mmCIF file of C-alpha atoms in Angstrom:
data_model
loop_
_atom_site.group_PDB
_atom_site.id
_atom_site.type_symbol
_atom_site.label_atom_id
_atom_site.label_comp_id
_atom_site.label_asym_id
_atom_site.label_seq_id
_atom_site.Cartn_x
_atom_site.Cartn_y
_atom_site.Cartn_z
ATOM 1 C CA MET A 247 32.566 49.804 91.574
ATOM 2 C CA ALA A 248 34.996 47.508 90.070
ATOM 3 C CA THR A 249 32.428 44.754 90.124
ATOM 4 C CA GLN A 250 30.036 46.576 87.839
ATOM 5 C CA ASP A 251 32.768 47.251 85.238
ATOM 6 C CA ASP A 252 33.791 43.649 85.339
ATOM 7 C CA ASP A 253 30.189 42.558 84.879
ATOM 8 C CA GLY A 254 29.765 44.994 81.937
ATOM 9 C CA ASN A 255 32.955 43.766 80.272
ATOM 10 C CA LYS A 256 31.934 40.170 80.739
ATOM 11 C CA GLY A 257 28.519 40.850 79.156
ATOM 12 C CA SER A 258 30.029 42.655 76.196
ATOM 13 C CA ASP A 259 32.618 39.877 75.833
ATOM 14 C CA ARG A 260 29.821 37.335 75.785
ATOM 15 C CA ILE A 261 27.969 39.303 73.087
ATOM 16 C CA LYS A 262 31.188 39.594 71.069
ATOM 17 C CA ASP A 263 31.834 35.871 71.460
ATOM 18 C CA SER A 264 28.247 35.050 70.471
ATOM 19 C CA ALA A 265 28.432 37.340 67.430
ATOM 20 C CA GLN A 266 31.768 35.771 66.505
ATOM 21 C CA GLN A 267 30.257 32.284 66.741
ATOM 22 C CA ILE A 268 27.273 33.292 64.602
ATOM 23 C CA TRP A 269 29.641 34.788 62.040
ATOM 24 C CA LEU A 270 31.770 31.640 61.984
ATOM 25 C CA ALA A 271 28.679 29.445 61.728
ATOM 26 C CA GLY A 272 27.566 31.496 58.698
ATOM 27 C CA LEU A 273 31.000 31.179 57.080
ATOM 28 C CA GLY A 274 30.981 27.452 57.757
ATOM 29 C CA ALA A 275 27.519 27.095 56.185
ATOM 30 C CA PHE A 276 28.662 29.133 53.189
ATOM 31 C CA ALA A 277 31.762 26.968 52.741
ATOM 32 C CA LYS A 278 29.719 23.801 53.084
ATOM 33 C CA MET A 279 27.183 25.046 50.536
ATOM 34 C CA GLN A 280 30.002 25.867 48.124
ATOM 35 C CA GLN A 281 31.323 22.328 48.407
ATOM 36 C CA GLU A 282 27.992 20.586 48.318
ATOM 37 C CA GLY A 283 26.273 23.243 46.198
ATOM 38 C CA SER A 284 27.961 22.082 42.989
ATOM 39 C CA LYS A 285 26.888 18.549 43.818
ATOM 40 C CA ALA A 286 23.343 19.733 44.524
ATOM 41 C CA PHE A 287 23.356 21.804 41.314
ATOM 42 C CA GLU A 288 24.470 18.771 39.274
ATOM 43 C CA ALA A 289 21.775 16.659 40.918
ATOM 44 C CA LEU A 290 19.156 19.300 40.095
ATOM 45 C CA VAL A 291 20.342 19.451 36.471
ATOM 46 C CA LYS A 292 20.164 15.643 36.248
ATOM 47 C CA ASP A 293 16.657 15.623 37.732
ATOM 48 C CA GLY A 294 15.596 18.410 35.360
ATOM 49 C CA ALA A 295 16.910 16.505 32.310
ATOM 50 C CA GLY A 296 14.989 13.399 33.364
ATOM 51 C CA LEU A 297 11.822 15.405 33.874
ATOM 52 C CA GLN A 298 12.295 17.069 30.465
ATOM 53 C CA LYS A 299 12.589 13.651 28.745
ATOM 54 C CA LYS A 300 9.418 12.435 30.444
ATOM 55 C CA THR A 301 7.602 15.624 29.479
ATOM 56 C CA GLN A 302 8.764 15.347 25.859
ATOM 57 C CA GLN A 303 7.613 11.707 25.673
ATOM 58 C CA ALA A 304 4.221 12.626 27.091
ATOM 59 C CA ALA A 305 3.931 15.520 24.638
ATOM 60 C CA GLU A 306 4.879 13.270 21.702
ATOM 61 C CA GLU A 307 2.298 10.682 22.745
ATOM 62 C CA THR A 308 -0.356 13.376 23.050
ATOM 63 C CA LEU A 309 0.621 14.762 19.649
ATOM 64 C CA ALA A 310 0.439 11.290 18.063
ATOM 65 C CA GLN A 311 -3.028 10.763 19.553
ATOM 66 C CA ALA A 312 -4.141 14.165 18.288
ATOM 67 C CA GLN A 313 -2.787 13.384 14.807
ATOM 68 C CA THR A 314 -4.644 10.065 14.772
ATOM 69 C CA ARG A 315 -7.877 11.749 15.814
ATOM 70 C CA MET A 316 -7.429 14.488 13.219
ATOM 71 C CA ALA A 317 -6.778 11.895 10.502
ATOM 72 C CA GLY A 318 -10.004 10.149 11.527
ATOM 73 C CA PHE A 319 -11.894 13.430 11.383
ATOM 74 C CA ALA A 320 -10.366 14.191 7.979
ATOM 75 C CA ASN A 321 -11.395 10.783 6.614
ATOM 76 C CA GLU A 322 -14.904 11.174 7.983
ATOM 77 C CA PHE A 323 -15.163 14.676 6.530
ATOM 78 C CA GLY A 324 -13.829 13.451 3.180
ATOM 79 C CA THR A 325 -16.402 10.670 3.063
ATOM 80 C CA LYS A 326 -19.236 13.055 3.871
ATOM 81 C CA ALA A 327 -17.950 15.599 1.360
ATOM 82 C CA ALA A 328 -17.692 12.938 -1.351
ATOM 83 C CA GLY A 329 -21.296 11.917 -0.696
ATOM 84 C CA GLN A 330 -22.451 15.506 -0.888
ATOM 85 C CA TRP A 331 -20.342 16.019 -4.021
ATOM 86 C CA GLY A 332 -22.011 12.992 -5.629
ATOM 87 C CA LYS A 333 -25.462 14.435 -4.874
ATOM 88 C CA LEU A 334 -24.426 17.805 -6.278
ATOM 89 C CA GLU A 335 -23.039 16.125 -9.393
ATOM 90 C CA ASN A 336 -26.319 14.239 -9.944
ATOM 91 C CA ILE A 337 -28.347 17.431 -9.581
ATOM 92 C CA PHE A 338 -26.059 19.197 -12.050
ATOM 93 C CA GLU A 339 -26.296 16.351 -14.577
ATOM 94 C CA GLU A 340 -30.106 16.301 -14.343
ATOM 95 C CA ARG A 341 -30.364 20.052 -14.888
ATOM 96 C CA VAL A 342 -27.973 19.971 -17.854
ATOM 97 C CA ALA A 343 -29.936 17.071 -19.376
ATOM 98 C CA ARG A 344 -33.209 19.017 -19.007
ATOM 99 C CA ALA A 345 -31.652 22.123 -20.573
ATOM 100 C CA LEU A 346 -30.266 20.116 -23.497
ATOM 101 C CA GLU A 347 -33.661 18.438 -23.967
ATOM 102 C CA LYS A 348 -35.362 21.841 -24.102
ATOM 103 C CA LEU A 349 -32.847 22.933 -26.750
ATOM 104 C CA GLY A 350 -33.633 19.837 -28.821
ATOM 105 C CA VAL A 351 -30.254 18.158 -28.393
ATOM 106 C CA PRO A 352 -30.667 14.372 -28.575
ATOM 107 C CA SER A 353 -30.005 12.391 -25.433
ATOM 108 C CA ALA A 354 -27.247 9.821 -25.166
ATOM 109 C CA ALA A 355 -29.777 7.017 -25.691
ATOM 110 C CA GLU A 356 -31.207 8.718 -28.775
ATOM 111 C CA HIS A 357 -27.705 9.291 -30.105
ATOM 112 C CA ALA A 358 -26.804 5.635 -29.549
ATOM 113 C CA ALA A 359 -30.007 4.508 -31.318
ATOM 114 C CA LEU A 360 -29.183 6.779 -34.244
ATOM 115 C CA GLN A 361 -25.657 5.370 -34.442
ATOM 116 C CA ALA A 362 -27.057 1.838 -34.422
ATOM 117 C CA ARG A 363 -29.483 2.760 -37.207
ATOM 118 C CA VAL A 364 -26.670 4.280 -39.299
ATOM 119 C CA ALA A 365 -24.557 1.160 -38.732
ATOM 120 C CA ALA A 366 -27.471 -1.038 -39.847
ATOM 121 C CA LEU A 367 -27.988 1.079 -42.959
ATOM 122 C CA GLU A 368 -24.282 0.922 -43.773
ATOM 123 C CA ALA A 369 -24.346 -2.847 -43.368
ATOM 124 C CA GLU A 370 -27.372 -3.084 -45.683
ATOM 125 C CA LEU A 371 -25.595 -0.855 -48.190
ATOM 126 C CA GLN A 372 -22.501 -3.042 -48.017
ATOM 127 C CA ARG A 373 -24.627 -6.143 -48.466
ATOM 128 C CA ARG A 374 -26.334 -4.693 -51.520
ATOM 129 C CA GLN A 375 -23.048 -3.530 -52.983
ATOM 130 C CA GLY A 376 -21.633 -6.995 -52.500
ATOM 131 C CA LYS A 377 -24.589 -8.597 -54.366
ATOM 132 C CA SER A 378 -24.360 -6.208 -57.292
ATOM 133 C CA ALA A 379 -20.593 -6.674 -57.617
ATOM 134 C CA ALA A 380 -20.940 -10.456 -57.512
ATOM 135 C CA ALA A 381 -23.744 -10.658 -60.056
ATOM 136 C CA PRO A 382 -23.153 -9.576 -63.694
ATOM 137 C CA ALA A 383 -24.412 -6.113 -64.515
ATOM 138 C CA ARG A 384 -28.085 -6.254 -65.304
ATOM 139 C CA SER A 385 -29.793 -4.213 -67.861
ATOM 140 C CA ALA A 386 -30.607 -0.656 -66.862
ATOM 141 C CA SER A 387 -33.986 -0.957 -68.505
ATOM 142 C CA ARG A 388 -35.121 -3.502 -65.976
ATOM 143 C CA LYS A 389 -37.795 -1.909 -63.818
ATOM 144 C CA THR A 390 -37.805 -4.446 -60.951
ATOM 145 C CA ALA A 391 -35.028 -2.607 -59.174
ATOM 146 C CA GLY A 392 -37.079 0.552 -59.449
ATOM 147 C CA ARG A 393 -36.846 3.321 -56.965
ATOM 148 C CA SER A 394 -35.550 1.262 -54.025
ATOM 149 C CA ALA A 395 -32.282 0.589 -55.853
ATOM 150 C CA ALA A 396 -31.831 4.186 -56.995
ATOM 151 C CA PRO A 397 -30.498 5.542 -53.662
ATOM 152 C CA ALA A 398 -28.155 2.564 -53.321
ATOM 153 C CA THR A 399 -26.862 3.075 -56.878
ATOM 154 C CA ALA A 400 -26.292 6.772 -56.229
ATOM 155 C CA ALA A 401 -24.481 5.939 -52.989
ATOM 156 C CA LYS A 402 -22.303 3.386 -54.830
ATOM 157 C CA LYS A 403 -21.290 5.964 -57.382
ATOM 158 C CA ALA A 404 -20.481 8.494 -54.629
ATOM 159 C CA VAL A 405 -18.394 5.907 -52.791
ATOM 160 C CA ARG A 406 -16.536 4.937 -55.952
ATOM 161 C CA ARG A 407 -15.825 8.562 -56.829
ATOM 162 C CA GLY A 408 -14.589 9.329 -53.306
ATOM 163 C CA SER A 409 -12.316 6.286 -53.121
ATOM 164 C CA SER A 410 -10.891 6.566 -56.616
ATOM 165 C CA SER A 411 -8.103 8.974 -57.356
ATOM 166 C CA LYS A 412 -9.155 9.280 -61.039
ATOM 167 C CA PRO A 413 -12.252 11.281 -61.906
ATOM 168 C CA GLY A 414 -14.819 9.063 -63.371
#
């Protein structure tokens, strides 16, 4: 019976030895990972930093492209809006002109013609005033001047009164 006990002890010794070897292999792997783990961690950090730089560059390029496209869209929209604004402005101007015409307000062309007519009349008045000042005073009884000179004479007197500081 001694042979069975010896065989049982040998089997349990083998299991103990095997378990001991597994345990030691685990401790060895743990020690090796501690030594090389910091190196592996540093390598992973370095790889991660490189990947982050590449990702940031790609994102910046994409952002620049998007900004360029948006600027193009904004310019295109601005051009279209300006064209539409011009049309709206023309419609508004036409409607205001029609409303002013209905109210009897003279148009810009009519106003300009009236200004030109007033300027011509002022020039004629100045010309006539210049002739009468240059020539000696003619007799008031003379009827050749007649009614056409009467408004000019009245205007001369009004101008003289307005420009003179003395009543007269």
